């Protein structure tokens, strides 16, 4: 896909993707992945659309080919209207020893819209009813509530999420720093400007992914010493908590200056706006002015000496 920092299929992440909880509601199988993404299974999506699951399988198995065909072109147009240019529509994950296809809710709503309004060859009554009942945010909310997470619980707001994660992950080994802890100032500024810091919006994953690629591409192990893995724990009310501590990279303190320069000169101006835009379009966070937010989080230039 074009924007690698979107939490959607096709993204190359330095973490394994797997379900942390899955339930069935009125025959529709749904759940939440360890990256905070709510999803429907292939059979759940098929039931939502009122079609046989084999139709969804044929449509989505080879999406690069299918999106060039008449049906795929229509769905791809709907996806692109949401700002999503995807080379894959689902994650293949394993749940209780069974491999399933996990379709993010943004993809589900696009396919549902097709079956509600564009698919002339099938009975669209079920798809049309469900599309009118649901919206992108309503489907996400339904999935979260069905697995026992209230995305609007005021006790679980952005400040609570940030404080809980900071307390759980404060013991970084001496001589190393973590991306999450080093992002504390940035996270505070993001929250103050309206960013919904929570289970579905984990900006340190985006930062960590791109910083890890930069680290490897520039062979910084040889310059600063080897990075290592350290357990990162999510609060018990995060869906990611079900998977237990996640092994995340931590970096030698000697590289801290380079990380900060990279953040200010590379990530914030080139990657951060796309991250905010992708989260807004996916309905994970309320609409935020990315340009204004960027102006708030970038550090000012040092004063010139006379």
C-alpha positions as a printed Julia matrix, in Angstrom:
306×3 Matrix{Float64}:
   0.0     0.0     0.0
   1.09    3.59   -0.48
   1.13    4.83    3.08
   3.01    2.32    5.19
   2.09    3.85    8.53
  -1.63    3.04    8.22
  -2.74    0.12   10.35
  -4.28   -1.66    7.4
  -3.38   -4.84    5.5
  -0.25   -4.68    3.36
   1.76   -2.7     5.9
   5.16   -4.07    6.85
   5.39   -3.84   10.63
   8.03   -4.98   13.09
   5.41   -6.94   14.98
   3.24  -10.02   14.45
  -0.49   -9.37   13.92
  -2.96  -11.6    15.76
  -6.43  -11.43   17.38
  -6.61  -10.61   21.06
 -10.35  -11.26   21.29
 -13.01  -12.56   18.93
 -16.78  -12.91   19.43
 -19.85  -13.68   17.35
 -22.83  -11.32   17.33
 -25.97  -12.47   15.47
 -23.85  -14.74   13.31
 -21.27  -12.06   12.49
 -17.77  -12.96   13.69
 -15.75   -9.94   14.81
 -12.81   -9.06   17.01
  -9.88   -6.78   17.75
  -6.25   -7.3    16.68
  -3.22   -6.66   18.86
  -2.54   -3.38   17.0
  -5.94   -2.09   18.14
  -7.72   -2.61   14.81
 -11.34   -3.9    14.94
 -12.16   -6.45   12.25
 -14.74   -8.85   10.82
 -13.86  -12.35    9.66
 -14.56  -13.33    6.05
 -17.7   -15.22    7.08
 -18.76  -12.31    9.28
 -18.31   -9.87    6.4
 -20.21  -12.18    4.05
 -23.12  -12.39    6.49
 -23.11   -8.6     6.89
 -23.34   -8.23    3.11
 -25.94  -10.97    2.66
 -23.77  -13.08    0.33
 -22.05  -16.45    0.5
 -18.55  -16.39    1.93
 -17.18  -17.84   -1.31
 -18.09  -14.6    -3.06
 -15.94  -12.64   -0.61
 -13.14  -15.2    -1.01
 -13.13  -14.87   -4.81
 -13.2   -11.09   -4.59
 -10.41  -10.62   -2.06
  -7.96  -13.53   -2.43
  -5.98  -11.9    -5.25
  -6.9    -8.26   -4.8
  -4.17   -6.9    -7.1
  -5.8    -8.83   -9.97
  -9.42   -8.42   -8.83
  -9.23   -4.64   -8.52
  -8.61   -4.48  -12.28
 -11.91   -6.28  -12.96
 -15.34   -4.54  -13.06
 -16.43   -5.53   -9.54
 -13.03   -4.87   -8.02
 -12.74   -1.5    -9.78
 -15.95   -0.31   -8.12
 -14.79   -1.39   -4.66
 -11.33    0.07   -5.23
 -12.98    3.37   -6.16
 -14.94    3.33   -2.89
 -11.75    2.58   -0.95
  -9.84    5.37   -2.69
 -12.7     7.72   -1.86
 -11.85    7.02    1.77
  -8.17    7.71    1.07
  -7.24    4.0     1.08
  -5.03    2.61   -1.68
  -4.52   -1.02   -0.74
  -2.71   -3.97   -2.28
  -4.32   -6.35    0.23
  -7.72   -6.21    1.95
  -7.2    -8.45    4.96
  -4.69   -9.96    7.35
  -4.28  -13.74    7.49
  -4.15  -14.45   11.23
  -4.51  -17.5    13.46
  -7.16  -17.7    16.16
  -7.29  -20.8    18.37
  -5.27  -22.75   15.84
  -7.48  -21.81   12.89
  -6.36  -19.44   10.14
  -8.86  -16.66    9.44
  -9.02  -13.54    7.3
  -9.38  -10.37    9.36
 -10.94   -7.49    7.4
 -10.58   -4.02    9.01
 -13.87   -2.19    9.47
 -12.92    0.49    6.9
 -12.56   -2.26    4.27
 -15.77   -3.96    5.47
 -17.79   -0.77    5.04
 -16.43   -0.27    1.52
 -17.4    -3.81    0.48
 -20.78   -3.43    2.21
 -21.38   -0.19    0.27
 -20.66   -2.03   -2.98
 -23.16   -4.8    -2.21
 -25.76   -2.26   -1.04
 -25.65   -0.02   -4.12
 -23.5    -1.43   -6.95
 -23.93   -5.22   -7.1
 -26.84   -5.64   -9.52
 -26.51   -9.42   -9.78
 -27.38  -10.16   -6.11
 -30.22   -9.45   -3.71
 -29.05   -6.29   -1.96
 -31.76   -6.12    0.73
 -29.55   -7.33    3.6
 -26.57   -5.22    2.55
 -28.73   -2.12    2.1
 -30.37   -2.57    5.51
 -27.02   -3.03    7.25
 -25.4    -0.13    5.39
 -28.22    2.21    6.43
 -27.91    0.99   10.02
 -24.14    1.28   10.2
 -21.49    3.83    9.33
 -17.71    3.55    9.49
 -17.63    4.75   13.1
 -20.77    2.81   14.09
 -19.3    -0.49   12.91
 -16.03    0.2    14.74
 -18.0     1.03   17.9
 -20.1    -2.14   17.54
 -16.99   -4.31   17.32
 -15.3    -2.64   20.3
 -18.42   -2.87   22.47
 -19.0    -6.49   21.44
 -15.57   -7.51   22.75
 -16.08   -5.58   25.98
 -14.32   -2.29   25.21
 -16.15    1.04   25.45
 -14.31    3.49   23.15
 -16.23    6.42   24.64
 -15.75    5.59   28.32
 -14.6     8.89   29.87
 -12.49    6.98   32.38
 -10.52    5.56   29.48
  -9.66    8.78   27.7
  -6.45    9.89   26.1
  -4.86   11.06   29.36
  -5.73    7.82   31.11
  -4.29    5.78   28.25
  -1.06    7.75   28.2
  -0.59    7.7    31.98
  -1.33    3.99   32.25
   1.11    3.08   29.5
   3.81    5.38   30.9
   3.55    3.83   34.37
   3.62    0.28   33.04
   6.71    0.88   30.89
   8.9     3.16   32.98
  11.6     0.61   33.85
  13.83    0.7    30.79
  17.27   -0.9    31.39
  20.1     1.51   32.18
  21.93    2.7    29.07
  18.92    2.38   26.75
  15.86    4.4    25.74
  12.51    3.32   24.35
  10.68    5.04   21.51
   7.52    5.26   23.63
   9.2     6.93   26.62
  11.21    9.29   24.43
   7.95   10.29   22.73
   6.39   11.44   26.03
   6.65   15.17   25.23
   5.29   14.64   21.72
   2.43   12.5    23.06
   1.45   15.18   25.58
   1.35   17.84   22.89
  -0.72   15.57   20.64
  -3.25   14.98   23.42
  -3.43   18.7    24.19
  -4.31   19.43   20.56
  -7.12   16.86   20.46
  -5.45   13.56   19.52
  -7.38   10.56   20.87
  -4.48    8.58   22.34
  -5.9     5.12   22.99
  -6.15    1.45   21.93
  -6.86    2.28   18.28
  -4.23    5.0    17.96
  -0.74    3.97   19.07
   1.61    6.5    17.44
   4.75    4.94   18.89
   4.19    1.93   16.6
   4.38    4.22   13.58
   7.44    6.06   14.93
   9.11    2.81   15.99
   8.55    1.19   12.6
  10.12    4.04   10.63
  12.93    4.59   13.16
  13.73    0.87   13.02
  13.98    1.02    9.23
  16.23    4.09    9.48
  18.39    2.33   12.08
  18.85   -0.76    9.92
  19.35    1.14    6.65
  22.11    3.24    8.2
  23.73    0.33   10.11
  23.6     2.28   13.36
  24.46   -0.82   15.4
  28.03   -0.25   14.25
  27.96    3.41   15.26
  26.17    3.3    18.64
  26.1    -0.34   19.68
  23.45   -3.02   19.29
  19.78   -2.37   20.0
  17.91   -5.03   21.97
  14.36   -6.18   22.73
  12.5    -5.3    25.93
   8.98   -6.17   27.09
   6.35   -3.48   26.51
   3.09   -3.88   28.45
  -0.33   -2.48   27.56
  -2.98   -1.56   30.18
  -5.45   -4.3    31.01
  -8.29   -2.42   29.32
  -6.43   -2.3    25.99
  -7.24   -5.22   23.64
  -3.49   -5.56   23.05
  -3.1    -6.57   26.72
  -4.61  -10.0    25.99
  -1.45  -10.97   24.12
   0.76  -10.26   27.13
   3.96   -8.17   27.01
   5.14   -7.34   23.48
   8.85   -7.43   22.67
   9.8    -3.94   21.41
  13.17   -2.54   20.39
  15.08   -0.31   22.79
  18.13    1.66   21.72
  21.5     2.69   23.2
  21.47    6.08   24.94
  24.35    7.18   22.71
  21.87    7.25   19.78
  19.4     9.55   21.56
  20.65   12.69   19.81
  20.35   11.08   16.4
  16.83    9.85   17.23
  15.72   13.35   18.2
  17.18   14.88   15.05
  15.53   12.17   12.95
  12.18   12.88   14.64
  12.36   16.62   13.97
  13.94   16.54   10.53
  12.47   13.38    9.01
   9.5    11.73   10.77
   7.49   14.79   11.82
   7.59   16.65    8.49
   7.34   13.63    6.15
   5.5    10.81    7.96
   3.51   12.34   10.8
   0.89   14.22    8.71
   0.08   11.04    6.76
  -0.27    9.11   10.03
  -2.77   11.64   11.42
  -4.69   11.75    8.15
  -4.89    7.96    7.94
  -6.21    7.66   11.5
  -8.81   10.35   10.83
  -9.99    8.76    7.59
 -10.2     5.33    9.21
 -12.37    6.81   11.98
  -9.9     5.86   14.7
  -9.66    9.44   15.98
 -11.75   12.61   15.62
 -10.79   14.97   12.83
  -7.58   16.79   13.68
  -5.86   19.57   11.74
  -2.6    17.8    10.91
  -0.81   21.0     9.87
  -1.79   22.77   13.1
  -0.82   19.73   15.14
   2.53   19.54   13.38
   3.22   23.19   14.22
   2.53   22.42   17.88
   4.8    19.39   18.13
   7.82   20.57   16.14
  10.53   22.17   18.23
  11.49   25.78   17.43
  14.81   26.56   15.77
  17.59   27.68   18.14
  18.14   31.45   18.38
  20.83   32.86   16.13
  23.92   34.15   17.89
  25.03   37.69   17.09
